[in-house]
Coordinates of C-alpha atoms and ligand atoms in Angstrom, one line a residue:
X220 CA -0.2 8.7 -122.0
X221 CA 1.8 6.6 -124.4
X222 CA 4.9 5.6 -122.3
X223 CA 7.5 6.7 -124.9
X224 CA 5.7 10.1 -125.3
X225 CA 5.5 10.5 -121.6
X226 CA 9.3 10.3 -121.4
X227 CA 9.6 12.7 -124.3
X228 CA 7.4 15.2 -122.6
X229 CA 9.5 15.0 -119.5
X230 CA 12.6 15.6 -121.6
X231 CA 11.0 18.6 -123.4
X232 CA 9.8 20.1 -120.1
X233 CA 13.2 19.6 -118.4
X234 CA 15.0 21.3 -121.4
X235 CA 12.8 24.4 -121.0
X236 CA 13.4 24.5 -117.2
X237 CA 10.0 23.0 -116.2
X238 CA 11.3 20.2 -114.0
X239 CA 8.0 20.2 -112.1
X240 CA 6.3 18.3 -114.9
X241 CA 8.3 15.1 -114.0
X242 CA 6.2 14.8 -110.8
X243 CA 3.1 14.4 -112.9
X244 CA 2.7 10.6 -113.6
X245 CA 0.3 10.9 -116.6
X246 CA 0.8 14.2 -118.4
X247 CA -2.1 13.8 -120.7
X248 CA -4.7 13.1 -118.0
X249 CA -3.6 15.6 -115.4
X250 CA -2.9 18.1 -118.0
X251 CA -1.7 21.7 -117.7
X252 CA -2.6 24.5 -119.9
X253 CA -0.3 24.1 -122.9
X254 CA -0.5 20.3 -123.5
X255 CA -3.2 18.7 -125.6
X256 CA -3.6 15.0 -126.2
X257 CA -6.0 12.8 -128.2
X258 CA -6.7 9.1 -127.9
X259 CA -5.6 6.5 -130.4
X260 CA -7.6 6.5 -133.7
X261 CA -8.6 2.8 -133.0
X262 CA -10.2 3.8 -129.7
X263 CA -7.5 2.1 -127.7
X264 CA -6.5 3.4 -124.3
X265 CA -3.3 5.4 -124.9
X266 CA -3.3 9.1 -125.3
X267 CA -1.0 10.9 -127.7
X268 CA 0.4 14.4 -127.4
X269 CA -0.9 16.5 -130.3
X270 CA 0.0 20.0 -129.1
X271 CA 2.6 21.7 -126.9
X272 CA 2.7 25.4 -126.2
X273 CA 5.1 27.6 -124.2
X274 CA 5.2 31.2 -123.2
X275 CA 3.0 33.8 -121.5
X276 CA 0.8 34.7 -124.4
X277 CA -1.6 36.9 -122.3
X278 CA -2.7 37.4 -118.8
X279 CA -5.3 34.6 -119.1
X280 CA -3.4 32.3 -121.4
X281 CA -0.5 31.1 -119.3
X282 CA 1.4 28.3 -121.0
X283 CA 4.5 27.1 -119.2
X284 CA 7.3 29.7 -119.5
X285 CA 10.9 28.9 -120.1
X286 CA 13.3 28.9 -117.2
X287 CA 16.3 31.2 -117.1
X288 CA 18.9 28.5 -117.1
X289 CA 19.7 28.1 -120.9
X290 CA 16.4 26.7 -122.0
X291 CA 16.4 24.8 -125.3
X292 CA 13.9 23.0 -127.6
X293 CA 14.7 19.3 -126.8
X294 CA 15.1 16.9 -129.7
X295 CA 12.6 14.7 -127.8
X296 CA 9.9 16.6 -129.8
X297 CA 10.7 14.3 -132.6
X298 CA 9.5 11.4 -130.4
X299 CA 5.9 12.7 -130.5
X300 CA 4.6 11.2 -133.8
X301 CA 1.1 12.7 -133.4
X302 CA 2.3 16.2 -132.7
X303 CA 0.3 18.7 -134.8
X304 CA 1.1 22.0 -133.2
X305 CA 4.3 23.3 -131.6
X306 CA 4.1 26.8 -130.1
X307 CA 6.8 28.9 -128.5
X308 CA 6.1 32.5 -127.7
X309 CA 9.0 34.6 -126.3
X310 CA 10.3 31.6 -124.4
X311 CA 13.9 31.1 -125.5
X312 CA 14.8 34.7 -126.2
X313 CA 17.1 34.8 -123.1
X314 CA 19.2 32.1 -124.7
X315 CA 19.4 32.9 -128.5
X316 CA 19.8 29.8 -130.6
X317 CA 19.2 28.5 -134.1
X318 CA 15.9 26.9 -135.1
X319 CA 16.8 23.3 -134.6
X320 CA 17.1 21.3 -137.9
X321 CA 15.6 18.2 -136.2
X322 CA 12.2 20.0 -136.3
X323 CA 12.1 18.8 -140.0
X324 CA 11.8 15.3 -138.7
X325 CA 8.3 16.0 -137.5
X326 CA 7.4 15.4 -141.1
X327 CA 4.0 15.8 -142.7
X328 CA 2.0 15.5 -139.5
X329 CA 2.8 18.9 -138.1
X330 CA 0.1 21.6 -138.9
X331 CA 1.3 24.6 -136.9
X332 CA 4.8 25.7 -136.1
X333 CA 4.9 29.0 -134.2
X334 CA 8.3 30.3 -132.9
X335 CA 7.3 33.9 -132.2
X336 CA 9.7 36.4 -130.6
X337 CA 11.6 33.4 -129.5
X338 CA 15.2 34.8 -130.0
X339 CA 16.2 32.6 -132.9
X340 CA 19.3 33.5 -134.8
X341 CA 20.9 32.1 -137.9
X342 CA 19.1 31.0 -141.0
X343 CA 15.7 29.3 -141.6
X344 CA 16.8 25.7 -141.8
X345 CA 16.1 24.0 -145.2
X346 CA 14.7 21.0 -143.3
X347 CA 11.6 23.0 -142.4
X348 CA 10.6 22.2 -146.0
X349 CA 10.1 18.6 -144.8
X350 CA 7.1 19.8 -142.8
X351 CA 4.9 19.3 -145.8
X352 CA 1.7 19.3 -143.9
X353 CA 2.2 22.7 -142.3
X354 CA -0.7 25.2 -142.5
X355 CA 0.8 27.9 -140.3
X356 CA 4.5 28.8 -140.2
X357 CA 5.1 31.8 -137.9
X358 CA 8.6 32.9 -137.2
X359 CA 7.7 36.6 -136.4
X360 CA 10.1 38.7 -134.4
X361 CA 13.2 36.7 -134.2
X362 CA 16.7 37.6 -135.3
X363 CA 16.8 35.3 -138.4
X364 CA 19.1 36.2 -141.2
X365 CA 20.0 34.9 -144.7
X366 CA 17.7 33.8 -147.4
X367 CA 14.4 31.9 -147.3
X368 CA 15.0 28.3 -148.4
X369 CA 13.3 27.3 -151.6
X370 CA 12.4 24.0 -149.8
X371 CA 9.5 25.8 -148.2
X372 CA 7.8 25.6 -151.6
X373 CA 7.1 21.9 -150.8
X374 CA 4.6 23.0 -148.2
X375 CA 1.6 22.9 -150.6
X376 CA -1.1 23.4 -147.9
X377 CA 0.5 26.5 -146.3
X378 CA -2.2 29.0 -145.3
X379 CA -0.3 31.5 -143.3
X380 CA 3.4 32.4 -143.6
X381 CA 4.6 35.1 -141.2
X382 CA 8.3 35.9 -141.3
X383 CA 7.9 39.5 -140.3
X384 CA 10.4 41.4 -138.1
X385 CA 13.6 39.5 -138.8
X386 CA 16.7 40.3 -140.8
X387 CA 16.0 38.0 -143.7
X388 CA 17.5 39.1 -147.0
X389 CA 18.0 38.1 -150.6
X390 CA 15.2 37.7 -153.1
X391 CA 12.1 35.7 -152.1
X392 CA 12.3 32.2 -153.7
X393 CA 10.1 31.8 -156.8
X394 CA 7.7 29.4 -155.2
X395 CA 3.9 29.4 -154.9
X396 CA 1.5 28.3 -152.1
X397 CA -1.8 27.4 -153.7
X398 CA -4.0 28.0 -150.7
X399 CA -2.1 30.7 -148.8
X400 CA -4.3 33.3 -147.1
X401 CA -1.8 35.4 -145.2
X402 CA 1.6 36.4 -146.4
X403 CA 3.6 38.7 -144.0
X404 CA 7.2 39.5 -144.8
X405 CA 7.1 42.9 -143.2
X406 CA 10.3 44.4 -141.6
X407 CA 13.1 42.4 -143.2
X408 CA 15.7 43.1 -145.8
X409 CA 14.2 41.3 -148.8
X410 CA 15.3 42.7 -152.1
X411 CA 14.7 42.1 -155.8
X412 CA 11.3 42.1 -157.5
X413 CA 8.1 41.6 -155.7
X414 CA 7.5 37.8 -155.2
X415 CA 5.0 37.7 -158.0
X416 CA 4.8 33.9 -158.1
X417 CA 3.8 33.8 -154.4
X418 CA 1.3 36.6 -155.0
X419 CA -0.3 35.0 -158.0
X420 CA -0.7 31.8 -155.9
X421 CA -4.4 31.9 -156.1
X422 CA -7.4 33.8 -155.0
X423 CA -7.2 32.5 -151.4
X424 CA -4.9 35.4 -150.4
X425 CA -6.5 37.8 -147.9
X426 CA -3.6 39.7 -146.5
X427 CA -0.3 40.6 -148.0
X428 CA 2.2 42.7 -146.0
X429 CA 5.6 43.2 -147.7
X430 CA 6.3 46.6 -146.2
X431 CA 9.6 47.7 -144.8
X432 CA 11.9 45.8 -147.1
X433 CA 14.0 46.7 -150.1
X434 CA 11.8 45.3 -152.9
X435 CA 12.5 47.2 -156.1
X436 CA 11.0 47.3 -159.6
X437 CA 7.4 48.0 -160.5
X438 CA 4.1 47.1 -159.1
X439 CA 2.3 44.6 -161.2
X440 CA 0.9 41.1 -161.3
X441 CA -1.7 41.8 -158.6
X442 CA -4.8 41.7 -160.7
X443 CA -5.9 38.2 -159.8
X444 CA -6.2 38.8 -156.1
X445 CA -9.9 39.2 -156.0
X446 CA -10.4 38.3 -152.4
X447 CA -7.5 40.3 -151.0
X448 CA -8.4 42.6 -148.1
X449 CA -5.1 44.2 -147.1
X450 CA -2.2 45.1 -149.4
X451 CA 0.8 46.8 -147.8
X452 CA 3.8 47.4 -150.0
X453 CA 4.9 50.6 -148.1
X454 CA 8.5 51.6 -147.5
X455 CA 10.2 49.6 -150.2
X456 CA 12.1 50.9 -153.2
X457 CA 9.3 50.3 -155.7
X458 CA 9.5 52.6 -158.7
X459 CA 7.7 53.2 -161.9
X460 CA 4.1 54.0 -161.7
X461 CA 0.9 52.6 -160.3
X462 CA -0.9 50.2 -162.6
X463 CA -3.6 51.9 -164.7
X464 CA -6.2 49.9 -162.8
X465 CA -6.3 47.9 -159.6
X466 CA -9.9 47.1 -160.1
X467 CA -9.3 43.4 -160.0
X468 CA -8.8 43.8 -156.3
X469 CA -12.5 44.0 -155.6
X470 CA -12.4 43.1 -151.9
X471 CA -9.5 45.4 -151.0
X472 CA -10.1 47.3 -147.8
X473 CA -6.6 48.8 -147.2
X474 CA -4.1 49.8 -149.9
X475 CA -0.8 51.1 -148.4
X476 CA 1.9 52.1 -150.8
X477 CA 3.6 55.0 -148.9
X478 CA 7.3 55.6 -148.9
X479 CA 8.1 54.2 -152.3
X480 CA 10.1 56.6 -154.5
X481 CA 7.9 56.6 -157.6
X482 CA 9.7 59.7 -158.7
X483 CA 7.5 61.9 -160.8
X484 CA 4.8 59.3 -161.5
X485 CA 1.3 60.6 -161.8
X486 CA -1.8 58.9 -160.3
X487 CA -3.7 57.4 -163.2
X488 CA -7.3 58.8 -163.2
X489 CA -8.7 55.3 -163.3
X490 CA -6.3 53.6 -160.9
X491 CA -8.7 53.2 -158.0
X492 CA -12.0 52.9 -159.9
X493 CA -14.0 49.9 -158.8
X494 CA -12.3 49.4 -155.4
X495 CA -15.7 49.5 -153.8
X496 CA -14.7 48.2 -150.4
X497 CA -11.7 50.4 -149.8
X498 CA -11.5 51.9 -146.3
X499 CA -7.8 53.0 -146.2
X500 CA -5.7 54.4 -149.0
X501 CA -2.2 55.6 -148.0
X502 CA 0.0 57.0 -150.7
X503 CA 2.2 59.3 -148.6
X504 CA 5.8 60.2 -149.5
X505 CA 5.9 58.7 -152.9
X506 CA 7.1 61.8 -155.0
X507 CA 3.9 61.6 -156.9
X508 CA 3.2 64.5 -159.3
X509 CA 0.3 66.0 -161.2
X510 CA -3.4 66.3 -160.1
X511 CA -5.3 64.2 -157.6
X512 CA -7.6 61.9 -159.6
X513 CA -11.3 62.9 -159.2
X514 CA -12.2 59.2 -159.0
X515 CA -10.8 59.0 -155.5
X516 CA -13.8 61.0 -154.5
X517 CA -16.0 58.1 -155.7
X518 CA -14.6 55.7 -153.1
X519 CA -17.6 56.2 -150.9
X520 CA -16.4 53.7 -148.2
X521 CA -13.1 55.5 -147.5
X522 CA -12.3 56.3 -143.9
X523 CA -8.6 57.1 -144.1
X524 CA -7.0 58.9 -147.0
X525 CA -3.4 60.0 -147.0
X526 CA -1.7 61.7 -150.0
X527 CA 0.7 63.9 -148.0
X528 CA 4.3 64.4 -148.8
X529 CA 3.9 64.3 -152.6
X530 CA 4.3 66.9 -155.3
X531 CA 0.6 66.7 -156.2
X532 CA -0.7 70.0 -157.6
X533 CA -3.9 71.5 -158.8
X534 CA -6.9 71.7 -156.6
X535 CA -8.6 69.3 -154.3
X536 CA -11.3 67.6 -156.4
X537 CA -14.9 68.7 -155.7
X538 CA -15.7 65.0 -155.5
X539 CA -14.0 64.8 -152.1
X540 CA -16.9 66.6 -150.6
X541 CA -18.9 63.3 -151.1
X542 CA -16.5 61.3 -148.9
X543 CA -19.0 61.2 -146.1
X544 CA -17.3 58.4 -144.0
X545 CA -13.9 60.0 -144.0
X546 CA -12.4 60.4 -140.6
X547 CA -8.8 61.2 -141.6
X548 CA -7.5 63.1 -144.5
X549 CA -3.9 64.1 -145.0
X550 CA -3.1 66.3 -147.9
X551 CA -0.3 68.3 -146.2
X552 CA 3.1 69.0 -147.7
X553 CA 1.9 68.8 -151.3
X554 CA 1.6 71.7 -153.9
X555 CA -2.1 72.1 -153.8
X556 CA -3.9 75.3 -154.6
X557 CA -7.5 76.7 -154.6
X558 CA -10.5 76.4 -152.4
X559 CA -11.1 73.5 -150.1
X560 CA -14.4 71.8 -151.1
X561 CA -15.4 70.6 -147.7
X562 CA -18.5 71.5 -145.7
X563 CA -18.1 72.7 -142.1
X564 CA -19.5 69.4 -141.0
X565 CA -16.7 67.5 -142.7
X566 CA -14.1 69.8 -141.3
X567 CA -15.3 69.4 -137.7
X568 CA -15.9 65.7 -138.1
X569 CA -12.2 65.2 -139.0
X570 CA -10.9 67.7 -136.5
X571 CA -7.1 67.4 -136.1
X572 CA -7.1 64.5 -138.5
X573 CA -7.6 66.9 -141.3
X574 CA -4.1 68.0 -142.3
X575 CA -3.7 70.6 -145.1
X576 CA -0.7 72.6 -144.0
X577 CA 2.3 73.2 -146.1
X578 CA 0.7 73.5 -149.5
X579 CA 1.3 76.2 -152.1
X580 CA -2.0 77.9 -151.7
X581 CA -5.2 76.4 -150.3
X582 CA -8.0 78.6 -148.9
X583 CA -11.4 77.9 -147.4
X584 CA -14.9 79.4 -147.5
X585 CA -14.8 80.4 -143.8
X586 CA -17.6 81.6 -141.5
X587 CA -18.2 78.5 -139.4
X588 CA -17.1 76.5 -136.3
X589 CA -14.2 75.2 -138.5
X590 CA -12.4 78.6 -138.5
X591 CA -10.1 77.7 -135.6
X592 CA -8.9 74.5 -137.2
X593 CA -8.2 76.2 -140.5
X594 CA -6.5 79.1 -139.0
X595 CA -4.3 76.8 -136.8
X596 CA -3.1 75.2 -140.0
X597 CA -2.4 78.5 -141.6
X598 CA -5.1 78.2 -144.2
X599 CA -6.5 81.6 -145.1
X600 CA -10.1 82.4 -146.0
X601 CA -10.6 82.6 -149.7
X602 CA -12.4 86.0 -149.3
X603 CA -9.3 87.4 -147.7
X604 CA -7.3 86.8 -150.8
X605 CA -7.4 89.4 -153.5
X606 CA -9.1 88.1 -156.5
X607 CA -9.0 84.5 -157.5
X608 CA -7.0 82.2 -155.2
X609 CA -4.8 80.8 -158.0
X610 CA -3.8 84.3 -159.0
X611 CA -3.0 85.0 -155.5
X612 CA -0.9 81.9 -155.2
X613 CA 1.2 82.9 -158.2
X614 CA 1.8 86.2 -156.5
X615 CA 2.8 84.4 -153.2
X616 CA 5.1 81.9 -154.8
Ligands
LIG14 C1 14.8 16.9 -144.8 O1 15.3 17.9 -145.6 C2 16.6 17.8 -146.0 C3 17.0 19.1 -146.7 O2 15.9 19.8 -147.3 C4 16.9 16.5 -146.7 O3 18.3 16.5 -147.0 C5 16.5 15.4 -145.8 O4 16.7 14.2 -146.5 C6 15.1 15.5 -145.4 N1 14.7 14.5 -144.4 C7 13.6 13.8 -144.4 C8 13.5 12.8 -143.3 O5 12.8 13.9 -145.2
LIG15 C1 1.4 70.3 -162.1 O1 2.7 69.9 -162.2 C2 3.0 69.5 -163.5 C3 4.4 69.0 -163.5 O2 4.6 68.0 -162.6 C4 2.8 70.6 -164.5 O3 3.1 70.1 -165.8 C5 1.4 71.1 -164.4 O4 1.2 72.2 -165.3 C6 1.0 71.5 -163.0 N1 -0.4 71.8 -162.9 C7 -0.8 72.8 -162.2 C8 -2.3 73.0 -162.2 O5 -0.1 73.5 -161.6

């Protein structure tokens, strides 16, 4: 081990309460789980520390944990010029502290900075924008507050940004990350318009989770995301309407928009046409009105469909009977009427994951093993209603 780096590792280990490391004369050679070294580029003898990891990630990945006596991240990390990865998982949470500004001094060499569930308080230091070589920045599950510094926009090669489960606020800075694949801002207090600039970064994006914030305004600017697999914008304050078409999102497997107060918006008949990979569509609790688009029944790949808690009316489209992969369907607490177009096979396949209760007036054909399920939800047999179901509904309501 390079002698200066050896000393730095001792300092870092001591600061985290791992004094035992000082009895190891050559940390790179007699290495523990959680330190990685590589030789000089020129093939010379010295080994350099490239990765340090702390925290009990899982039962079989036991990196050194932090001691209970006020552990800290030592400034000695800046004396590891080859460091590419710094990883702390639930290590410093017993001694809440700010993310140290000196981490910015690691400069363009650092690729991964993971400070997950690590008890950090205060703001995200502007200096992290100096880590211009970062590919992964993961600050999930801390107690960070304040705004995201615009300096992060300098990190042009960022592939994954996870700031989820903090108390970050303000609008997201108008920056873009040209090769970003994962953007997770879930569970903060971000407000203002959706971060369109970040979302139009490029077609590298695979996963976007902005749920559980206070984003407002309309949903737009998503059409270029042709490789996107997951889009979760749920539980924000997005209003307006759904775009007429989301068909640019050809790879999308999960679209989750629940809990946005789209008061009175209707679902455009064509909104979901062409989403040929969609497995999960969740539009619960959005105050949607009007009929359910027939075209949803053409999403043959759907496994989970939730439209509950809306003011959707009319009948369940016949086309739903073609959703042969569906394992969960929630249409409860709407204003639906008329016969349920499902076969007994579909009803028993979904079992308790078929939810139809609390509608204006649905009824079912009856006469099969599905009777118990329907009756438990208070859905009557159509032939027990006098005359046409919709007439009966008017009488009931
Ligand atoms: C790091 O970033 C801060 C603020 O963004 C800046 O003032 C400082 O000069 C930078 N330091 C280096 C070494 O680049
Ligand atoms: C559904 O509700 C809308 C108002 O939101 C109303 O104009 C329409 O007539 C209703 N349709 C049916 C079939 O009840």
